[in-house]
Each structure stands twice: as C-alpha cells, then as structure tokens.
Amino acid sequence: MVIVIQCKDQVGLVASITTVLMRKGINIISMREFVNTEDARFFVRIETTESNDAALIEAALQAVLPEDTAIKVNPLPDKKIVVLVTKEYHCLSDILIRNHFNTLGAKVQCVIGNHTTLQELCNKFNVPFHYISHEGISKTIFEEKLIHTIQQYQPDYIILAKFMRILSPQFVALFAGHIINIHHSFLPAFIGAHPYRQAYERGVKMIGATAHFVTNDLDEGPIIVQQIIPVNHAFTAADMIKAGREIETAVLAKALQVVLDDRVFVYKNKTVVFE
Amino acid sequence: MVIVIQCKDQVGLVASITTVLMRKGINIISMREFVNTEDARFFVRIETTESNDAALIEAALQAVLPEDTAIKVNPLPDKKIVVLVTKEYHCLSDILIRNHFNTLGAKVQCVIGNHTTLQELCNKFNVPFHYISHEGISKTIFEEKLIHTIQQYQPDYIILAKFMRILSPQFVALFAGHIINIHHSFLPAFIGAHPYRQAYERGVKMIGATAHFVTNDLDEGPIIVQQIIPVNHAFTAADMIKAGREIETAVLAKALQVVLDDRVFVYKNKTVVFE
Amino acid sequence: MVIVIQCKDQVGLVASITTVLMRKGINIISMREFVNTEDARFFVRIETTESNDAALIEAALQAVLPEDTAIKVNPLPDKKIVVLVTKEYHCLSDILIRNHFNTLGAKVQCVIGNHTTLQELCNKFNVPFHYISHEGISKTIFEEKLIHTIQQYQPDYIILAKFMRILSPQFVALFAGHIINIHHSFLPAFIGAHPYRQAYERGVKMIGATAHFVTNDLDEGPIIVQQIIPVNHAFTAADMIKAGREIETAVLAKALQVVLDDRVFVYKNKTVVFE
Amino acid sequence: MVIVIQCKDQVGLVASITTVLMRKGINIISMREFVNTEDARFFVRIETTESNDAALIEAALQAVLPEDTAIKVNPLPDKKIVVLVTKEYHCLSDILIRNHFNTLGAKVQCVIGNHTTLQELCNKFNVPFHYISHEGISKTIFEEKLIHTIQQYQPDYIILAKFMRILSPQFVALFAGHIINIHHSFLPAFIGAHPYRQAYERGVKMIGATAHFVTNDLDEGPIIVQQIIPVNHAFTAADMIKAGREIETAVLAKALQVVLDDRVFVYKNKTVVFE
C-alpha cells in the first residue's frame, strides 16, 4: 500500500500519521518525508505492508491532520493514460512496448494524433487511435474535439509524447496537474521552437530533455525529470535531433515511472520527487 | 540536530520516535527511513530544528526503543580524522584544501605517511605529518607504531587516501567500522594489484573508483560510493591511471561528505546511504 | 562513402591513402586515425564525399598498402542482422522498433527464439520468427538447427539480445567476429550467472551492462560499449533486474549503432571505436 | 610532437600534410581530422614521434598549404598562465595543486585578485599574488592595472577562476582567444547573475557549469566543456552553490587539460575539441 500526504507543516505530523498506522497494525516498509522550510510545506510518501481498508485509513489519517491536507491511500492501482502525438515515433513506441508487456505502471487507453503517421503502430498493439486534425478548424474547435475524446476515457494523466501543438490555457486548466510533456531541451535553455538548431548554433557540448507538468506558461511548468547526453563539434543539427530522440525517450520513461508510482508531489511551480 | 537510529524492525518504531520528538516540541525538517525487509532491519535519519538537550533526547528515545538500538543524537559535530598516505598527492590534496577552508565536515588531526613524499604539502597547511616507514621492520611493529600515533588523536575516522600497505585483521578490528579506503577500481572488478593495467588489458570502456569501509577481507568491505568515467581505446595504462586520479579524488570526497554528515549506516556487509 | 582500413603500422600510411583519394578527386569529410603503439597497429576510418567506384578505390588503396591490410570501402550499405532471443522483450523490442522505422542501420532478417514468448511481438512487425527449442536435443543438434536457419539469411551480424544459451566454440568460430552479445553486468565484474543477485549481495552502488563481441571464452570477448546506472540500498535484487533492463537496452542500441556505422575495429581482444 | 592546423577545406589537404611528414621520416601516432562542411573549414591535430626541427616542419607544411593556414608545430611545451580570482577558493585551489605537482600542463605565473582573500593560499605555494582592487577607481583604470600586471608575465592564457568582475570589450580584445572563464551554469540557461538562485526558483533537476573562451558578449563565447550534476527538491539555493563548486572545479580542470594539450580549435563562435 502507498500513502502520500501533502499539507502545511507543523510539529508532530509524522507522529500523528505513524501512530494511526501503528494502531491499525500496519508496518512501514519505506518512508520518505520532506519539509520545504521556505514554504513550511510537508510531504510524505509511505509504503506499508498490505491492508484492505484504504478508505478507513484515509479517514483515520484525515481525522488527525490539518483540514487542507491532501491524502491519497493506495492511489489508483490501475492508472489510465491517454497519449497525444504528432508524427515522431520514439516516445510513443517506448510507451506502447511497456504498455504491451505490462511494465508501464498504467494502461494506455488510447492515442490521439493530429496526423495519421502513428496510427499503424497503434493498430499493431491494438490500442485505439483517434485522428483529430488541427487543420482547417479553429484552435477552440480542435481542442473541443480533443477534450471530447479524452473525457470518454477518464484518464489519470494525459501524456504529450512529442505532440507539436501548443495547448490553450483553457485546455490546460481543465486537466490541471494531469498533463505531462516531454520538452526537447534542458529547460530553461532553448525555450521555444527549434531547440536543436539553437543548440547547434550555440555550440553546446551537451543536449538535454525535460519532462514537466504543463501549465499555462509554455515550457514553464514544474519539472519532473531532466537528463543530458554529451555531444561534440562533429554533431550536425540533424545528429543532435537524432541523439535527442534517445534522451527524450529515456526522460519521458523515467518521468512516467516516478509519476505513476506516486513518487511525485507538485507544490507551486516545483516538484518533490521521492526517487 | 541530526538523529540517526538503527535497530531491529517492528511495528510502530517511527510513531514512537516521532512522538518523543513531538512531546519535546522538536520539529522534523527532514526524515529518511528505510527498512531492509530481508533482514528486518530499521534505519532512520532525522534532521530537526535545534535543541539543547541531546543526552535527554537520546535517553527518551532509548526508553521507547528496543534494547539493541544504536542511537546517535547530534553526533559529533566536530569530527576528527587521521589520514594515511603513501606517495600519491591527489586525494590528500583535496582533503587538505577542504580542511583548510572548513568545508570538509571534520578536522584533519594529522597525516601519517610511510614515505616522506607528502610531508611538505602537509607543512604548507600546518597539518602534523608523521613519517612511519614500513621498511626494515615487521608488519606488527609497523602497525603498532601506526596505532600508537593514531590513538593520540582519538579520530572518529581513519582515511586511507591511497595508502598502499595492506592492514592486518588485528589493525582493522581495532578500528572496526572507522576505516575508509579509496579503491582504484569499480569493485568487484579488478580486485587486487594493478587494476588500471588489468583494465587496460581487458579493453574496458569505463574505469571506476570505490570508497568503502575496510574489513578483514581485502577490497570486500561495505561500499559507500562508486562512480565511473568513460575511457576509450586511445587510453594507455598510464592515461587510465591519470584519469583514475580524478575519479578517485571525487569518489573519496563524496564518501567523506556523506559519512561525516551522518548519512551512512552499516549493516552486515552493506551500507544504507541517505543522500 | 565510408572507408575503413586496418593494418600493421608504418611511416607514410596516411599519406599513401589520402594521396590515392586526392588523385580520384575525393574529398575527406571526416577522418579518425589511431595507432596502437604497443602493437604497432594502424586503424583509420574515413568519410568522404560520394563516389561510384568503390571497387576501383579499394584496388587503388590495396596497391599502395601492405599485403595483409584489411580494407572495406563503402561497406555493406544494407547490412543484415539476425537476432537470437529467449524470453526477455526489452532489447528485442527496441531493435524491432528501430527496424520498423528504418533507424537501425540494418534490416532484421529474422528472429530466432528458443522459446515462443516473443513470437507474437515479431508477428506484429512482420519479422519472421523461428522457434528452435533446445529441449530434448543435444547442444550439437540445437546449434546445427540454429546454423541452418541463420545461414539462410546470410547476416552480417548475429545479435544475442538476451539469448540465454551458451554457444559452443564451434558455433562461435563459424561466425567469428560477427556475433554481438549484451551482457548484464559491468564486465569483468559479476561474470557468470545471476549477476544482479551478485550485485545485490555485494551492495554495489552502480549496475552496468556490456555489449561485446562473442569469443570462445564466455564473457571475455572484445568490449564495444559499457554504461552504468546508479543504484542504492533501497534496490532489491528484483529492482536491479528492472533497472538493468533499461541499461541493457541502451547499451545494446549504442553498440549496434557504432558497429553498423562501421565505427568499430577489432584487434586481439580489444576494440577501437571511433565514436 | 603535436601539430595543429586550421584552414579552409580543399581536396588533398591530408595527403599534402602527411606527405610532408612522411618525407621527413616522421611517424604519425594519432591523428584527428574534422571538416565543418557548413563552413568548409578544415581542422587537424597530429601527434607524431619526436623530431628536432619544428621550424623546418612548419615551413615545409606552410609551403604546401593555403596561405591563410594557421599552423602550430610542437606548440608551446611550457605554457604560461595567469589566474584571476575574487574570493572563492575552489577553482584556484585545484589549479595550484596541479601546478605544484606539475600535472597542470602549464605553469602558473601569478594570481591576481581583486580581494586579498586568496593571497595566503598563493603564498603557501610560492605563487606570486597581486592584489588589484576595483574599488574607488574607474573600470578603465582597474583594467589598465590588470593589463600592466598580466603583460609582465606574457601568459599564453588568462584563466578567470571565479573572477567576479565583467571585463570590457577593450580588455577582451587585447587578449582575444586567450581568456578562459568558468561560468556557473549550463549555458545558455541562467545567463547573468545569481544562476543558482535562478536554478533553485525554477526547480531544475540538474545544475551545470560551462568553461568557455571569453568574447565581448557576456557568457556568449565559444564553449569548451560543459558538465552537469543531478540535484533534487531537497537542495536549497545554498546547497546548489555548494554542489556547483564541485562541478565548476571539475569543468575548469577539464577545459584547461584540453586547451593546454592543444586539443581545442576555435572558429567563429564554436570550438572543435579533439578529446
């Protein structure tokens, strides 16, 4: 069982929480606690031996904790995700393979593409593919179509796996805290378009990728995972794009792993990740 | 204040510990807990707001915990170390620089060398250097001299910073759990002598270094930190030794940082490191 | 066009080679040269502007170089590989995805499995799968069946993508220099069976993977690529296996990339890799 | 002997160069060649067996190469550097230690500080320290003093080892291509002041450092080396500064190693680094 709790910090929180668990005879296997002292914010993730009464435990915990506390007990063992794509295959392929072999930590409900490029790949894995083109319609209409399709599946998370359209604040607000994007640079470097061309022009010696929650400010949401790979003078801009595929795939995979394993908290514009 | 506790696992340990702290009005800033379920072994490290009564807290904790519990409250704020060296300067230099600028987390009491090569460097930093040669005397006598000198300083840890003599089980037993060595390979690869030559002959693509506590079995003690750096076909054995200096320096520095900050527990032949 | 040359070192080799190219009006885009001075062995890889007459250039080069020189001009633009597997999907999946999207640098001719576990995956990608069980037959017969099937496809390389049978010296000799294996450890650590269990027991802080050419000595062939990922005390042996999948996949992918791009030379028991 | 050549690309350059060497009986041990095809720019670095007649070889090479070719033969075996500092000790300490043990690849002629903080450290190593305060005088006068002192030593390179004053375009122009700076971020992220505070506020998961040649545009010169280290939510801005020291030290050390070993070419705003 996994228990995650976020609330305002105060003396005795851990004692209160663990006393509740002790009284129910639940043994703690692993516990990660962190207090952001600047913000007086308390975060804890507890793995325990098994228990049947998640609702009862949640209620017992709520009874001893501050009112505004966010508690999740045994959260969502069968998480559902929807993946949005455009034309690039690398991140989607990785997700579909893990989905197929049940090592993703969630089930892919469907893939939505604004091009048909990746439809065949989804077909191979019997994952529903919805083609929703952005062409010839307003952004509002386009997003209404996306929303209509997404809401049919009630996903826990929406994954932008190289989805090349910028989403409106209205769309983002609707799924606030539930949209994860893979960005093709080591944010905040090379914000915006053509980051690999920018990186090439600047002559950097590393390129990176950033997985983050999406907020209204483009490329400015809470960062979940960042990694880099070394490059050198012999890399053309095209080589950097190719190398970028590897790091983008790895970073998104890692981000999904920690998010789907309930290891990530969001507060203000940052994450707490208990790896 | 830092509190570190290790004992047999049982239900309610965290509740007992944090209730003691809560009753004394101590706020927990950061808490790392881990249970080795194979061994039913419990480890916790707690950083709290300040408090004056370390001894009282330790007693109060002991009263609610199993008998065999190892507790350290506010452990050794002014740790003392003794460094043993032979001829290589890189690890010792790094330690002396950090010691000089008070960023080591301990004070170097003295350096003992079985050669005089590094005496001048110690003189520069006004750190006592004791020359104890191993030549012309038995290992027993040599180690008696080492022990005599070390014991004058009552160090918390003895650092083997490229000390090229193998210590006897008797010596190790005397300072059990308090000797840290930097080994010039990614253990358990290339155990024994000339690891860089072995690495060169094998054509490896990485070389590593391992910082570990010393036990009777050469190169077999609990590992604290390991890191690697890439090498390639163009590296001669001499180039690997040179690259090895960089990684040895970095790995020993990291190991000292976590040990001196009370982030490392030892149980059986492994460590728990709360980084 | 790519030209790779290996021979005994002597004065003037580069001058001879580049003079031949200059006279044919071929421009060198990139050139990597290395001399192993211990063995007096010369290696060069040259990328040039395009040219039609590969055979003529090879003959012209051979005319000015020592007799025992190994020359490949524009080697095998459409390389063919055969993949051997058992039950684990991660390396094969990665290969099939790249194969499907034409980014592998070769075409997968077929997959041979000694279990049927991965047959369905191959079917999805329309890659022939041959089930050749090792059960109930001698190793000699088993390998005869493998050889019979492999030889139908005339592959440039045979990839052991988590193929869990040890191949005989006779089999290896038949395809000498053309078999690539992914080994689940940072060789030479943890040679042999259950490396992750060994790593767990030893309490290492990193686990690695090694891609290497296969020779008669198990796990002792020339190393192509090695990488590691950090682990810690919280990893069970099962967690290490899971983390190992990621690094095995990445290391084999990288090895295939450099081998299929003709960046790898083998001499004695080592590789020269011009990354 | 090391030979480095940069010029406009054309057919036959390598043949011309290596024919000159062959005729003088010089054997090539290692050769790295690169053509930037976008700019048609040719770069080569050759390590050869020893030879006495560097000037003759340079003349012989010049005779067969384009007029604008930059050639250095056996360049500056005893390079000289001057180090500029403010108050932070970590980069300077690393340089002084390597200088003291003759592993720097150059000799430190003097250290210039705009504070006296690091004077004592220089005294320990018998390296001249010049205190040139920027206070109470104009930038022009301050830089005139710097220039006057620097020029006494005729250094090959000026190292800004955490020198916290911005240099004028006039100063930079005077030593164009010979000033190396360590910048406390993964450029181009966090340009300007307080990068660690910026990194903390943004909630990044990595911090980096960049060693680069200094040009008129602040933080915009050709990048030599970049590396990163992982950080997480538990790092305060102060912790990031502390971690930053380690990566800054390592990155500047690596940059000095490749520059002083004549492995770095500059063209336009980028470097070619033959590692």
PDB file of C-alpha atoms in Angstrom, chain C residues 150-263:
ATOM      1  CA  ILE C 150      20.951 -18.343 -39.763  1.00  0.00           C
ATOM      2  CA  GLN C 151      22.784 -19.275 -42.933  1.00  0.00           C
ATOM      3  CA  GLN C 152      19.619 -18.947 -44.992  1.00  0.00           C
ATOM      4  CA  TYR C 153      19.706 -15.208 -44.257  1.00  0.00           C
ATOM      5  CA  GLN C 154      23.436 -14.532 -44.750  1.00  0.00           C
ATOM      6  CA  PRO C 155      23.502 -11.937 -41.984  1.00  0.00           C
ATOM      7  CA  ASP C 156      26.356  -9.518 -41.420  1.00  0.00           C
ATOM      8  CA  TYR C 157      25.845  -9.775 -37.678  1.00  0.00           C
ATOM      9  CA  ILE C 158      24.130 -12.121 -35.241  1.00  0.00           C
ATOM     10  CA  ILE C 159      22.765 -10.279 -32.210  1.00  0.00           C
ATOM     11  CA  LEU C 160      22.294 -12.121 -28.930  1.00  0.00           C
ATOM     12  CA  ALA C 161      19.525  -9.978 -27.464  1.00  0.00           C
ATOM     13  CA  LYS C 162      19.217 -11.729 -24.094  1.00  0.00           C
ATOM     14  CA  PHE C 163      19.724 -15.185 -25.606  1.00  0.00           C
ATOM     15  CA  MET C 164      20.237 -17.312 -22.529  1.00  0.00           C
ATOM     16  CA  ARG C 165      22.098 -20.310 -24.011  1.00  0.00           C
ATOM     17  CA  ILE C 166      25.880 -20.554 -24.041  1.00  0.00           C
ATOM     18  CA  LEU C 167      27.173 -21.144 -27.549  1.00  0.00           C
ATOM     19  CA  SER C 168      29.872 -23.698 -28.297  1.00  0.00           C
ATOM     20  CA  PRO C 169      33.345 -22.746 -29.563  1.00  0.00           C
ATOM     21  CA  GLN C 170      32.420 -24.405 -32.865  1.00  0.00           C
ATOM     22  CA  PHE C 171      29.397 -22.152 -33.310  1.00  0.00           C
ATOM     23  CA  VAL C 172      31.352 -19.059 -32.348  1.00  0.00           C
ATOM     24  CA  ALA C 173      34.201 -19.938 -34.687  1.00  0.00           C
ATOM     25  CA  LEU C 174      31.787 -20.280 -37.590  1.00  0.00           C
ATOM     26  CA  PHE C 175      30.671 -16.659 -37.187  1.00  0.00           C
ATOM     27  CA  ALA C 176      33.874 -15.304 -35.658  1.00  0.00           C
ATOM     28  CA  GLY C 177      33.784 -11.537 -35.262  1.00  0.00           C
ATOM     29  CA  HIS C 178      30.134 -11.368 -36.278  1.00  0.00           C
ATOM     30  CA  ILE C 179      28.332 -12.207 -33.011  1.00  0.00           C
ATOM     31  CA  ILE C 180      27.402  -9.407 -30.604  1.00  0.00           C
ATOM     32  CA  ASN C 181      26.138 -10.090 -27.092  1.00  0.00           C
ATOM     33  CA  ILE C 182      24.614  -7.891 -24.411  1.00  0.00           C
ATOM     34  CA  HIS C 183      25.920  -8.900 -21.009  1.00  0.00           C
ATOM     35  CA  HIS C 184      24.037  -7.980 -17.868  1.00  0.00           C
ATOM     36  CA  SER C 185      26.903  -6.510 -15.880  1.00  0.00           C
ATOM     37  CA  PHE C 186      29.810  -4.156 -15.973  1.00  0.00           C
ATOM     38  CA  LEU C 187      32.326  -6.756 -17.120  1.00  0.00           C
ATOM     39  CA  PRO C 188      34.600  -8.045 -15.716  1.00  0.00           C
ATOM     40  CA  ALA C 189      32.553  -7.716 -12.533  1.00  0.00           C
ATOM     41  CA  PHE C 190      29.982 -10.418 -11.904  1.00  0.00           C
ATOM     42  CA  ILE C 191      30.968 -12.804 -14.650  1.00  0.00           C
ATOM     43  CA  GLY C 192      28.633 -15.751 -14.989  1.00  0.00           C
ATOM     44  CA  ALA C 193      25.158 -16.417 -13.725  1.00  0.00           C
ATOM     45  CA  HIS C 194      22.833 -14.219 -11.679  1.00  0.00           C
ATOM     46  CA  PRO C 195      24.899 -11.030 -11.871  1.00  0.00           C
ATOM     47  CA  TYR C 196      22.116  -8.908 -10.378  1.00  0.00           C
ATOM     48  CA  ARG C 197      21.866 -11.215  -7.383  1.00  0.00           C
ATOM     49  CA  GLN C 198      25.633 -10.995  -7.035  1.00  0.00           C
ATOM     50  CA  ALA C 199      25.466  -7.207  -7.303  1.00  0.00           C
ATOM     51  CA  TYR C 200      22.731  -7.047  -4.707  1.00  0.00           C
ATOM     52  CA  GLU C 201      24.657  -9.235  -2.289  1.00  0.00           C
ATOM     53  CA  ARG C 202      27.791  -7.149  -2.739  1.00  0.00           C
ATOM     54  CA  GLY C 203      25.903  -3.919  -2.097  1.00  0.00           C
ATOM     55  CA  VAL C 204      27.213  -2.107  -5.162  1.00  0.00           C
ATOM     56  CA  LYS C 205      26.139   1.462  -5.866  1.00  0.00           C
ATOM     57  CA  MET C 206      26.005   1.049  -9.648  1.00  0.00           C
ATOM     58  CA  ILE C 207      24.984  -1.615 -12.081  1.00  0.00           C
ATOM     59  CA  GLY C 208      26.182  -1.795 -15.625  1.00  0.00           C
ATOM     60  CA  ALA C 209      25.845  -3.536 -18.929  1.00  0.00           C
ATOM     61  CA  THR C 210      28.409  -4.532 -21.516  1.00  0.00           C
ATOM     62  CA  ALA C 211      27.981  -5.123 -25.238  1.00  0.00           C
ATOM     63  CA  HIS C 212      30.785  -7.231 -26.639  1.00  0.00           C
ATOM     64  CA  PHE C 213      31.785  -9.469 -29.497  1.00  0.00           C
ATOM     65  CA  VAL C 214      31.497 -13.129 -28.585  1.00  0.00           C
ATOM     66  CA  THR C 215      34.582 -15.293 -28.480  1.00  0.00           C
ATOM     67  CA  ASN C 216      35.203 -18.740 -27.105  1.00  0.00           C
ATOM     68  CA  ASP C 217      35.752 -17.513 -23.588  1.00  0.00           C
ATOM     69  CA  LEU C 218      32.408 -16.736 -22.049  1.00  0.00           C
ATOM     70  CA  ASP C 219      32.064 -13.033 -21.261  1.00  0.00           C
ATOM     71  CA  GLU C 220      35.638 -12.405 -22.360  1.00  0.00           C
ATOM     72  CA  GLY C 221      35.261 -11.055 -25.904  1.00  0.00           C
ATOM     73  CA  PRO C 222      36.204  -7.557 -27.103  1.00  0.00           C
ATOM     74  CA  ILE C 223      34.098  -4.912 -25.374  1.00  0.00           C
ATOM     75  CA  ILE C 224      32.224  -2.451 -27.613  1.00  0.00           C
ATOM     76  CA  VAL C 225      30.179  -0.332 -25.198  1.00  0.00           C
ATOM     77  CA  GLN C 226      29.759  -0.152 -21.412  1.00  0.00           C
ATOM     78  CA  GLN C 227      27.482   2.060 -19.391  1.00  0.00           C
ATOM     79  CA  ILE C 228      26.207   2.115 -15.824  1.00  0.00           C
ATOM     80  CA  ILE C 229      23.300   3.487 -13.823  1.00  0.00           C
ATOM     81  CA  PRO C 230      23.349   4.337 -10.128  1.00  0.00           C
ATOM     82  CA  VAL C 231      21.502   2.125  -7.655  1.00  0.00           C
ATOM     83  CA  ASN C 232      21.226   2.328  -3.890  1.00  0.00           C
ATOM     84  CA  HIS C 233      20.392   0.378  -0.751  1.00  0.00           C
ATOM     85  CA  ALA C 234      16.667   0.544  -1.480  1.00  0.00           C
ATOM     86  CA  PHE C 235      17.039  -1.593  -4.614  1.00  0.00           C
ATOM     87  CA  THR C 236      16.098  -5.220  -4.167  1.00  0.00           C
ATOM     88  CA  ALA C 237      17.633  -7.777  -6.490  1.00  0.00           C
ATOM     89  CA  ALA C 238      14.380  -7.578  -8.469  1.00  0.00           C
ATOM     90  CA  ASP C 239      14.671  -3.784  -8.710  1.00  0.00           C
ATOM     91  CA  MET C 240      18.194  -4.202 -10.013  1.00  0.00           C
ATOM     92  CA  ILE C 241      16.975  -6.557 -12.719  1.00  0.00           C
ATOM     93  CA  LYS C 242      14.346  -3.972 -13.676  1.00  0.00           C
ATOM     94  CA  ALA C 243      16.884  -1.153 -13.767  1.00  0.00           C
ATOM     95  CA  GLY C 244      19.203  -3.473 -15.628  1.00  0.00           C
ATOM     96  CA  ARG C 245      16.697  -3.768 -18.457  1.00  0.00           C
ATOM     97  CA  GLU C 246      16.973  -0.060 -19.149  1.00  0.00           C
ATOM     98  CA  ILE C 247      20.748  -0.045 -19.260  1.00  0.00           C
ATOM     99  CA  GLU C 248      20.948  -3.288 -21.268  1.00  0.00           C
ATOM    100  CA  THR C 249      18.610  -1.828 -23.878  1.00  0.00           C
ATOM    101  CA  ALA C 250      20.573   1.420 -24.112  1.00  0.00           C
ATOM    102  CA  VAL C 251      23.973  -0.280 -24.289  1.00  0.00           C
ATOM    103  CA  LEU C 252      22.985  -2.759 -26.990  1.00  0.00           C
ATOM    104  CA  ALA C 253      21.372   0.046 -29.014  1.00  0.00           C
ATOM    105  CA  LYS C 254      24.540   2.104 -28.798  1.00  0.00           C
ATOM    106  CA  ALA C 255      26.727  -0.872 -29.726  1.00  0.00           C
ATOM    107  CA  LEU C 256      24.620  -1.661 -32.772  1.00  0.00           C
ATOM    108  CA  GLN C 257      24.761   1.961 -33.826  1.00  0.00           C
ATOM    109  CA  VAL C 258      28.566   2.120 -33.812  1.00  0.00           C
ATOM    110  CA  VAL C 259      29.072  -1.361 -35.289  1.00  0.00           C
ATOM    111  CA  LEU C 260      26.534  -0.882 -38.089  1.00  0.00           C
ATOM    112  CA  ASP C 261      28.002   2.543 -38.851  1.00  0.00           C
ATOM    113  CA  ASP C 262      31.428   0.884 -39.314  1.00  0.00           C
ATOM    114  CA  ARG C 263      32.995   2.679 -36.387  1.00  0.00           C
TER     115      ARG C 263
END
